[in-house]
Tab-separated table of C-alpha atoms in Angstrom:
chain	number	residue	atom	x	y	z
A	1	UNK	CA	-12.517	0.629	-34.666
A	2	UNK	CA	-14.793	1.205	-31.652
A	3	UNK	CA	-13.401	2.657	-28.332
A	4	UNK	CA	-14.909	3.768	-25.138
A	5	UNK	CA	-13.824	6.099	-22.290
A	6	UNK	CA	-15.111	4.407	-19.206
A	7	UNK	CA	-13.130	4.246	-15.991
A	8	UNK	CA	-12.800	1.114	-14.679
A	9	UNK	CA	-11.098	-0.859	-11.813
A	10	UNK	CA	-12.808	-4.439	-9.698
A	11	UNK	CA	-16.035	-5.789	-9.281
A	12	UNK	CA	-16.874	-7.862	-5.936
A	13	UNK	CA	-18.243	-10.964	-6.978
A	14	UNK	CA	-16.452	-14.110	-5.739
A	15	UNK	CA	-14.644	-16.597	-8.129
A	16	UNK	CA	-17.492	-19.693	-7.172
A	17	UNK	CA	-20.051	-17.308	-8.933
A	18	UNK	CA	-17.907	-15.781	-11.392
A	19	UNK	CA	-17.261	-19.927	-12.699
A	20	UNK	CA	-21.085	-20.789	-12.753
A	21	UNK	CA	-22.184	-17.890	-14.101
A	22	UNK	CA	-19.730	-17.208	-17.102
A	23	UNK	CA	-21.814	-14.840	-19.615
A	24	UNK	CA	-20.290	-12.485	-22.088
A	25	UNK	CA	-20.862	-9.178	-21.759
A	26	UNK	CA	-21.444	-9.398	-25.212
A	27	UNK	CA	-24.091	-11.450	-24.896
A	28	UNK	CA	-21.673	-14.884	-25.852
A	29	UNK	CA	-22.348	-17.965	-23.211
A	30	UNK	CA	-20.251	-19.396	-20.933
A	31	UNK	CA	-17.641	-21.622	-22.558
A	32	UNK	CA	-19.984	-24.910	-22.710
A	33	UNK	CA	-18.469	-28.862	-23.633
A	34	UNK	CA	-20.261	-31.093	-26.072
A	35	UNK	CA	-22.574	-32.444	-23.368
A	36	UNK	CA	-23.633	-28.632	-22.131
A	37	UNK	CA	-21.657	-28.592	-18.896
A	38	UNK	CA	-20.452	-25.125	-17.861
A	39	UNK	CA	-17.028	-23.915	-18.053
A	40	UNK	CA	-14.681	-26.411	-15.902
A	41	UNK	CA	-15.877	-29.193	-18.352
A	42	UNK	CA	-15.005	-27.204	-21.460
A	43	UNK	CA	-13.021	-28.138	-24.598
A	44	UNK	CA	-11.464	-24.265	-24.897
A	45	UNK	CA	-7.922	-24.555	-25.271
A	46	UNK	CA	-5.403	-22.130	-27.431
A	47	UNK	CA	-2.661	-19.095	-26.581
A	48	UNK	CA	-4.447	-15.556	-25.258
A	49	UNK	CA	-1.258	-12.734	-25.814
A	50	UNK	CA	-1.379	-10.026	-23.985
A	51	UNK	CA	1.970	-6.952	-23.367
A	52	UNK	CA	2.317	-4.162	-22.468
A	53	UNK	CA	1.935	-1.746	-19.263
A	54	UNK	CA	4.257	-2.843	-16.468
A	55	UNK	CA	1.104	-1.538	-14.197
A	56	UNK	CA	-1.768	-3.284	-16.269
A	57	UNK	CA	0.080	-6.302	-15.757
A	58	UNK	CA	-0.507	-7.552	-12.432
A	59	UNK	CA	-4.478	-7.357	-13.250
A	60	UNK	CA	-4.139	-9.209	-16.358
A	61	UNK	CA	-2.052	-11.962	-14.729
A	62	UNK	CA	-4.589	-11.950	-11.618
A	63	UNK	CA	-7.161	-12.428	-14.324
A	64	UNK	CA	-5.000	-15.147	-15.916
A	65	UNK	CA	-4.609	-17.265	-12.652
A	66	UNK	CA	-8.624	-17.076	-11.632
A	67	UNK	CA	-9.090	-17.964	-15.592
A	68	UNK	CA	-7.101	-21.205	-15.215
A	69	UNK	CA	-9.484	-22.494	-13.034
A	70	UNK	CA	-12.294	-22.059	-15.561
A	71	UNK	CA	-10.618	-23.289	-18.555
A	72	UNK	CA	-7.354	-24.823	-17.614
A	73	UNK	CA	-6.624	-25.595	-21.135
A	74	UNK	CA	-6.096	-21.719	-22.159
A	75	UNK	CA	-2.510	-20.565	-21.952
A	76	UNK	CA	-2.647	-16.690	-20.947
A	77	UNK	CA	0.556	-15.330	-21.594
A	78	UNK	CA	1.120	-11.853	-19.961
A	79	UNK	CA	4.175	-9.545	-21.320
A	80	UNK	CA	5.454	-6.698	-20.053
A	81	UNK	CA	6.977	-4.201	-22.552
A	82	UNK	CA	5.379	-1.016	-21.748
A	83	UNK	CA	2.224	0.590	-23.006
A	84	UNK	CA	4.340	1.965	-25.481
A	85	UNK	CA	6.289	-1.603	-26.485
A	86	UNK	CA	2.894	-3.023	-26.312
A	87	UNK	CA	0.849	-0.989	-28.681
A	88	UNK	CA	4.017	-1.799	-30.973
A	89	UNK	CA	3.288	-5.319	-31.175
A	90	UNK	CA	-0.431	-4.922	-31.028
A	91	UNK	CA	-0.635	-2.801	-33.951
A	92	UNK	CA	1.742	-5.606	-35.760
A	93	UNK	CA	-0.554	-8.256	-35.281
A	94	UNK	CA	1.233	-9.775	-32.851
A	95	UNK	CA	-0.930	-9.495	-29.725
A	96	UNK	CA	-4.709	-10.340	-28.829
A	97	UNK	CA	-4.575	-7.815	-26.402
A	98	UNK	CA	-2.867	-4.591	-25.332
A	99	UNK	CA	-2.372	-3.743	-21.269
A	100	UNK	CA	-2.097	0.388	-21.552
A	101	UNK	CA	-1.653	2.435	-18.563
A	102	UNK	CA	-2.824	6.062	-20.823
A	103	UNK	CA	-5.266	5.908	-24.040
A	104	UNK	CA	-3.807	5.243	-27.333
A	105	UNK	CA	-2.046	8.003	-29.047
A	106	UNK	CA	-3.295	9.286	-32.543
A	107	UNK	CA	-0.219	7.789	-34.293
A	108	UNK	CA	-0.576	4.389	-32.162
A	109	UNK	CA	-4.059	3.949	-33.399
A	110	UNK	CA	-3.381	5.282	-37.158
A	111	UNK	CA	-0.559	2.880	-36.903
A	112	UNK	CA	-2.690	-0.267	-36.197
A	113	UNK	CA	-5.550	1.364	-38.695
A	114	UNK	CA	-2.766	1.275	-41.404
A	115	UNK	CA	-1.873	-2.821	-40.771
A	116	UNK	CA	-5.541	-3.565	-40.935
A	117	UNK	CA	-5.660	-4.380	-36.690
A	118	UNK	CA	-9.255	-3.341	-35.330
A	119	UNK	CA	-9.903	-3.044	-31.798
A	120	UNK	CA	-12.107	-1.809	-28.848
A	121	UNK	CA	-10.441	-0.167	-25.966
A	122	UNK	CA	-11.940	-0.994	-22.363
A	123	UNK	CA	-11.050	0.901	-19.167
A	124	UNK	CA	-10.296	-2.447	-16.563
A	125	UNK	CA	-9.236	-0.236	-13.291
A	126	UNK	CA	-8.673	3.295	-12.088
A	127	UNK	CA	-5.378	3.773	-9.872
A	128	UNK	CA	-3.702	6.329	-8.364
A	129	UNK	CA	-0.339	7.067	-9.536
A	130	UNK	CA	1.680	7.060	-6.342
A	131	UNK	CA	4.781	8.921	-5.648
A	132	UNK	CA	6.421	7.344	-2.867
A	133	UNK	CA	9.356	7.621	-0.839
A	134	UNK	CA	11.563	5.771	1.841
A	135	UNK	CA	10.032	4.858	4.993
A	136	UNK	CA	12.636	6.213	7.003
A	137	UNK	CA	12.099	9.461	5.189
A	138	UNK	CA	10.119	11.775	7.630
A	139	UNK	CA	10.174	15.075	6.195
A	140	UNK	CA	8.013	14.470	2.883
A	141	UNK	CA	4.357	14.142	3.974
A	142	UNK	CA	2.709	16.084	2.025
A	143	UNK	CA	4.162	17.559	-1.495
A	144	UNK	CA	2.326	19.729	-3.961
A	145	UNK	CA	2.435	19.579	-7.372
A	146	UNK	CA	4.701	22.844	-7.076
A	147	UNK	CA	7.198	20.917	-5.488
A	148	UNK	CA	6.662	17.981	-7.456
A	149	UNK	CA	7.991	19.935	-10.415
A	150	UNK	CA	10.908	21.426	-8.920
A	151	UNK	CA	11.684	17.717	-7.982
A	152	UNK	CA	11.197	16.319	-11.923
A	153	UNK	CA	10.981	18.919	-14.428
A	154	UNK	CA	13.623	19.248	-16.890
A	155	UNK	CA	15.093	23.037	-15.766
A	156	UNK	CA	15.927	20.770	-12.669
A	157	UNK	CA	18.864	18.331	-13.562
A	158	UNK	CA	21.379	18.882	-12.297
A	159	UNK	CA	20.845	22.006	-10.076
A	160	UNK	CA	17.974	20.409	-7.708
A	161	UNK	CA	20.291	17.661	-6.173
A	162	UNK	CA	19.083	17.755	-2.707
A	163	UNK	CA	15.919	17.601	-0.245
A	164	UNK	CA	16.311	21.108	1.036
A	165	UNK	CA	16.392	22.721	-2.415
A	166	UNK	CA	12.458	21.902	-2.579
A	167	UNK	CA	11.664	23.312	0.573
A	168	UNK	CA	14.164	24.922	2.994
A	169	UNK	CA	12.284	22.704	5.894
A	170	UNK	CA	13.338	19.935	4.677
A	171	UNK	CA	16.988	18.227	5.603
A	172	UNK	CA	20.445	18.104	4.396
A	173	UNK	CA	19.910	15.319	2.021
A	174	UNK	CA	21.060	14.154	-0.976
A	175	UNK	CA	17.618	13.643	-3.723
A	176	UNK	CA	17.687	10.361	-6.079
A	177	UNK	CA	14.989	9.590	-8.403
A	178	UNK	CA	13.762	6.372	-9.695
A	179	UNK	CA	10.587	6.075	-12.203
A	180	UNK	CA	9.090	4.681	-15.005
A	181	UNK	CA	11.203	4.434	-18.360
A	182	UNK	CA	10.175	6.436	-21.678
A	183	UNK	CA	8.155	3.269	-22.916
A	184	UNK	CA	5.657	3.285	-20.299
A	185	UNK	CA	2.256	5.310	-20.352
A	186	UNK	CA	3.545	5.591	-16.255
A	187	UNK	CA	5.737	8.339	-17.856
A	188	UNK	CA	3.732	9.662	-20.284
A	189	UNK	CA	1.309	9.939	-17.541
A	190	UNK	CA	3.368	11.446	-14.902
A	191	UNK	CA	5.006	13.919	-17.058
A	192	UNK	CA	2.346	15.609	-18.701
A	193	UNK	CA	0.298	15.819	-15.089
A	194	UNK	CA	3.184	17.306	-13.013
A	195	UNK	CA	5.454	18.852	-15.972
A	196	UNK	CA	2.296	20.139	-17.669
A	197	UNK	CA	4.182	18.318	-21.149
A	198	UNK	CA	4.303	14.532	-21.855
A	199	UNK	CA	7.922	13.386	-22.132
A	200	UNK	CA	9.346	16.697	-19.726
A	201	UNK	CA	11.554	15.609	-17.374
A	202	UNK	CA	14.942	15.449	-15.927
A	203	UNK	CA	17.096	13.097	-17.155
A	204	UNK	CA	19.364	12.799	-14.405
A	205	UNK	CA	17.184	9.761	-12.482
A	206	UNK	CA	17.020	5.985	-12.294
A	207	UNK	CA	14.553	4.782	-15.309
A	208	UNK	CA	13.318	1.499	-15.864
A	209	UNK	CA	9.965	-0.476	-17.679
A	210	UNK	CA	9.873	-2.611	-14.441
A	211	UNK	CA	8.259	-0.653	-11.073
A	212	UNK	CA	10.019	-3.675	-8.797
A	213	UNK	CA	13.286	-1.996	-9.672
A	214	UNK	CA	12.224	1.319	-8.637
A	215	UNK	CA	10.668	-0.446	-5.131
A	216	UNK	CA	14.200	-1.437	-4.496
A	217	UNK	CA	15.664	1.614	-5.152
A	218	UNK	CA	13.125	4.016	-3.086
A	219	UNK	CA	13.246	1.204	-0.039
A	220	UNK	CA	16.984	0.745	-0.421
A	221	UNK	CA	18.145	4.666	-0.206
A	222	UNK	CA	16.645	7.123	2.640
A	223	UNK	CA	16.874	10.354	-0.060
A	224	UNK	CA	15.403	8.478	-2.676
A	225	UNK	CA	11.484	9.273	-4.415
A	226	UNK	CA	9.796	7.388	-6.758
A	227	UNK	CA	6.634	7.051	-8.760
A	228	UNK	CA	4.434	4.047	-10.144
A	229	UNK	CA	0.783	2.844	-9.684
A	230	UNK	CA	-1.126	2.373	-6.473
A	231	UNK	CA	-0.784	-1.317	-6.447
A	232	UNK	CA	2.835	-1.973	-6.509
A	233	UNK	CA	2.328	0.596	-3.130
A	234	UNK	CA	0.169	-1.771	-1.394
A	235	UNK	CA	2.469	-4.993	-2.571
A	236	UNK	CA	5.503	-3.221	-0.989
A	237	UNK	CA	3.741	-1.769	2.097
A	238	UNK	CA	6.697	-1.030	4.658
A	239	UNK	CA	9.220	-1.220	2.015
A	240	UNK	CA	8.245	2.619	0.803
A	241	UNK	CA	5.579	4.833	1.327
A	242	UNK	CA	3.433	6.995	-0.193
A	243	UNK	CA	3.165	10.567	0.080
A	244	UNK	CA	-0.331	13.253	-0.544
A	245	UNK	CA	-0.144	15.126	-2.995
A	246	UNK	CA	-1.969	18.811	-2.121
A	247	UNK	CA	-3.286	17.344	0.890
A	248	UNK	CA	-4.857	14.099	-0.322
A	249	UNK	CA	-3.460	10.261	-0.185
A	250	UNK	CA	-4.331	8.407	-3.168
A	251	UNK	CA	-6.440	5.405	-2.458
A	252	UNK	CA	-9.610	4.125	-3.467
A	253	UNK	CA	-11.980	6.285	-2.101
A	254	UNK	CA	-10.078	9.496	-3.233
A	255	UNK	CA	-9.320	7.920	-7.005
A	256	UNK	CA	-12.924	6.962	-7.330
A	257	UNK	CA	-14.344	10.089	-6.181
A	258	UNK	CA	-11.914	11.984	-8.264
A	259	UNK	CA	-10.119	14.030	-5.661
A	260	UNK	CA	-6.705	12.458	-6.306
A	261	UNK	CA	-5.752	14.821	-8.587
A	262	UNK	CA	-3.992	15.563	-11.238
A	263	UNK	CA	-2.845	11.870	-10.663
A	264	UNK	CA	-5.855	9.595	-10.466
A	265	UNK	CA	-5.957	8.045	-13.811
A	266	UNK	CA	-8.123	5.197	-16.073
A	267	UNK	CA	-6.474	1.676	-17.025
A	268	UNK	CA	-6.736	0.320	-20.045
A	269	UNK	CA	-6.998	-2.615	-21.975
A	270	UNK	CA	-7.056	-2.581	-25.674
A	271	UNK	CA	-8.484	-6.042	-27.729
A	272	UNK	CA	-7.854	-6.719	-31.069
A	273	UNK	CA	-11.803	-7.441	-33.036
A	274	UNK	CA	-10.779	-10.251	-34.616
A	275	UNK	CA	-9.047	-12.195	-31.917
A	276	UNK	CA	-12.044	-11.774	-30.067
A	277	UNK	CA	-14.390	-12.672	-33.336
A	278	UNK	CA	-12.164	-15.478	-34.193
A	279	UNK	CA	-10.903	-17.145	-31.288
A	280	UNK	CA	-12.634	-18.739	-28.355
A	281	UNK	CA	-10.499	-18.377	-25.601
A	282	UNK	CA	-9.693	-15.036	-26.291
A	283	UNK	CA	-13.697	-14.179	-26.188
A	284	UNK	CA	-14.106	-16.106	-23.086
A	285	UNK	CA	-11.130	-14.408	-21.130
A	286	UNK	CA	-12.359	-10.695	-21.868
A	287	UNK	CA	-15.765	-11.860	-21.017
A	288	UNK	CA	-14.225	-13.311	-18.015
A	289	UNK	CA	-12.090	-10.952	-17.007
A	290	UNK	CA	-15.078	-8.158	-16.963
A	291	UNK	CA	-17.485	-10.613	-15.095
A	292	UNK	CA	-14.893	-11.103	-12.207
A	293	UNK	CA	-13.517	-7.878	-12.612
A	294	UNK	CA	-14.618	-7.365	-8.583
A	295	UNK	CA	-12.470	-10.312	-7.437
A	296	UNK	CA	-9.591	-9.714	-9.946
A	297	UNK	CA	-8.893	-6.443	-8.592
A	298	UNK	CA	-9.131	-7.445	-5.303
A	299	UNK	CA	-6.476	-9.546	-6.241
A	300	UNK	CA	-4.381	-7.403	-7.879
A	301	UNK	CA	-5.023	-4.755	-5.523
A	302	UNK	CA	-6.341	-2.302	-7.959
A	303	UNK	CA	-9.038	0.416	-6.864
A	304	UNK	CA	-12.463	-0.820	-8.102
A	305	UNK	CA	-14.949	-0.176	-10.740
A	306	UNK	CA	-18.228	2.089	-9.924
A	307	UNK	CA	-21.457	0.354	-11.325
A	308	UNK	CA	-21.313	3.403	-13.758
A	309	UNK	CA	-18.282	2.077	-15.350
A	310	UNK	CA	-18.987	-1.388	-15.285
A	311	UNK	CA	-22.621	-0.826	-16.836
A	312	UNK	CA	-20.298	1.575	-19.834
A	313	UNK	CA	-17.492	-1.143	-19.915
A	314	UNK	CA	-20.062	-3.593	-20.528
A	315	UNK	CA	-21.744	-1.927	-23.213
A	316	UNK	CA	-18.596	-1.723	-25.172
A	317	UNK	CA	-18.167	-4.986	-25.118
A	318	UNK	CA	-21.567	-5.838	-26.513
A	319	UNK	CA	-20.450	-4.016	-29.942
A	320	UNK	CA	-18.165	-6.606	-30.630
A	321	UNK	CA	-20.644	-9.661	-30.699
């Protein structure tokens, strides 16, 4: 099992380029047909599986779509069962690649160690995980992490109900919560960075594995706050908005440069060594997906790789050829 820590996020190349000039970061060519065409003429064809993070997800489907185009043949499927659900089938054998939102736990990786399931983990994107609230909500600017943890922590639920228990500025009004369920590495991430202790939280708010459904709860309730990755806060723009957090707004400046803190975090995804030793089109859409990783997350509206990353994320590839 290799695995590498790099951060990771888009790369800036266009699509045109990314087609013509298909070359594994392992070294592997461009998908070729019999007569030595490049990729558009190839005879790829076969399933790629990917599940997992809810947040990973719109990359990985962004990478799908630009993929078609290449070879139209490959069918990438893209699941969403959380990092959690994810790693589940992953380390069953059931996926060729795992979206994660956090690194594998110990007992995630000794669980795929114990079914025989190699695999190299690759940071794809950094993002900032956003806490946002209602647009009409004018009173929550700026939170700290200090109030952040009156809002969620578990000595909470039930006795911080409204807006004006955080901070005696604020108004008169009713607090509902909406985040990321228990199977998503959005929680595991969220909870450990505010609560100090991954899992700690109130119980008392609105979970689900899909951020849409906390998007129409933030933008459909005035009182309401919310957390989830930077993206779905620049898909949604005017239906909720994003708060700082100790005086800083995530975005991609501030996640790159690392002052988004404690809540800039790494992206993940996880590929299983012998999908990518044993099957074509599962080679060719990692390769792919880290040679147009520039357009793919401008696509998916994820903060970009630095060349640091790419040069590390590239690298780790290159063990598995």
């Amino acid at each position: 099992m290799t695995k590498s820590f790099t951060k990771s996020a888009v790369l800036t190349a266009a699509i045109g380029a990314a087609a013509l000039m298909l070359t594994a970061c392992g070294g592997q060519a461009a998908p070729q047909s019999p007569s030595g065409s490049a990729a558009g003429d190839s005879v790829l064809s076969g399933p790629v599986v990917a599940d997992g993070s809810s947040t990973v997800a719109p990359l990985s489907e962004a990478a799908a779509d630009l993929f078609r185009d290449v070879e139209p043949d490959v069918n990438v499927t893209v699941a969403t069962s959380g990092t959690g659900g994810g790693f589940q089938a992953f380390c069953a054998g059931e996926t060729d690649i795992s979206n994660a939102s956090r690194a594998i736990k110990d007992e995630e990786a000794e669980a795929c160690a114990a079914a025989g399931i190699e695999f190299t983990e690759i940071v794809v994107a950094n993002d900032g995980l956003s806490v946002v609230v209602n647009p009409e909500n004018d009173w929550a600017q700026d939170l700290t992490v200090e109030q952040l943890q009156t809002i969620w922590s578990p000595e909470s639920e039930g006795e911080i109900m409204n807006w004006n228990q955080v901070d005696p500025s604020f108004p008169d009004q009713p607090l509902t919560l909406f985040g990321a369920g228990t199977d998503s590495g959005t929680f595991d991430y969220f909870t450990d960075a505010v609560n100090g202790e991954e899992g700690a939280i109130r119980t008392d708010y609105s979970p689900s594995e899909d951020d849409n459904i906390t998007v129409q709860g933030v933008s459909g309730d005035v009182g309401a706050i919310g957390f989830f990755g930077l993206s779905y806060v620049e898909e949604n723009e005017g239906a909720i908005r994003a708060v700082a957090v100790d005086g800083v707004m995530p975005s991609t400046e501030t996640v790159q440069d690392g002052t988004y803190t404690p809540l800039g975090r790494e992206l993940f995804i996880y590929v299983n060594n012998a999908s990518y030793a044993e099957k074509p089109q599962v080679a060719a859409f990692v390769d792919f997906s880290l040679d147009s990783h520039a357009e793919i997350a401008e696509a998916s509206l994820f903060v970009p790789l630095t060349e640091e990353q790419v040069q590390v994320a590239q690298d780790e590839l290159a063990t598995l050829s």
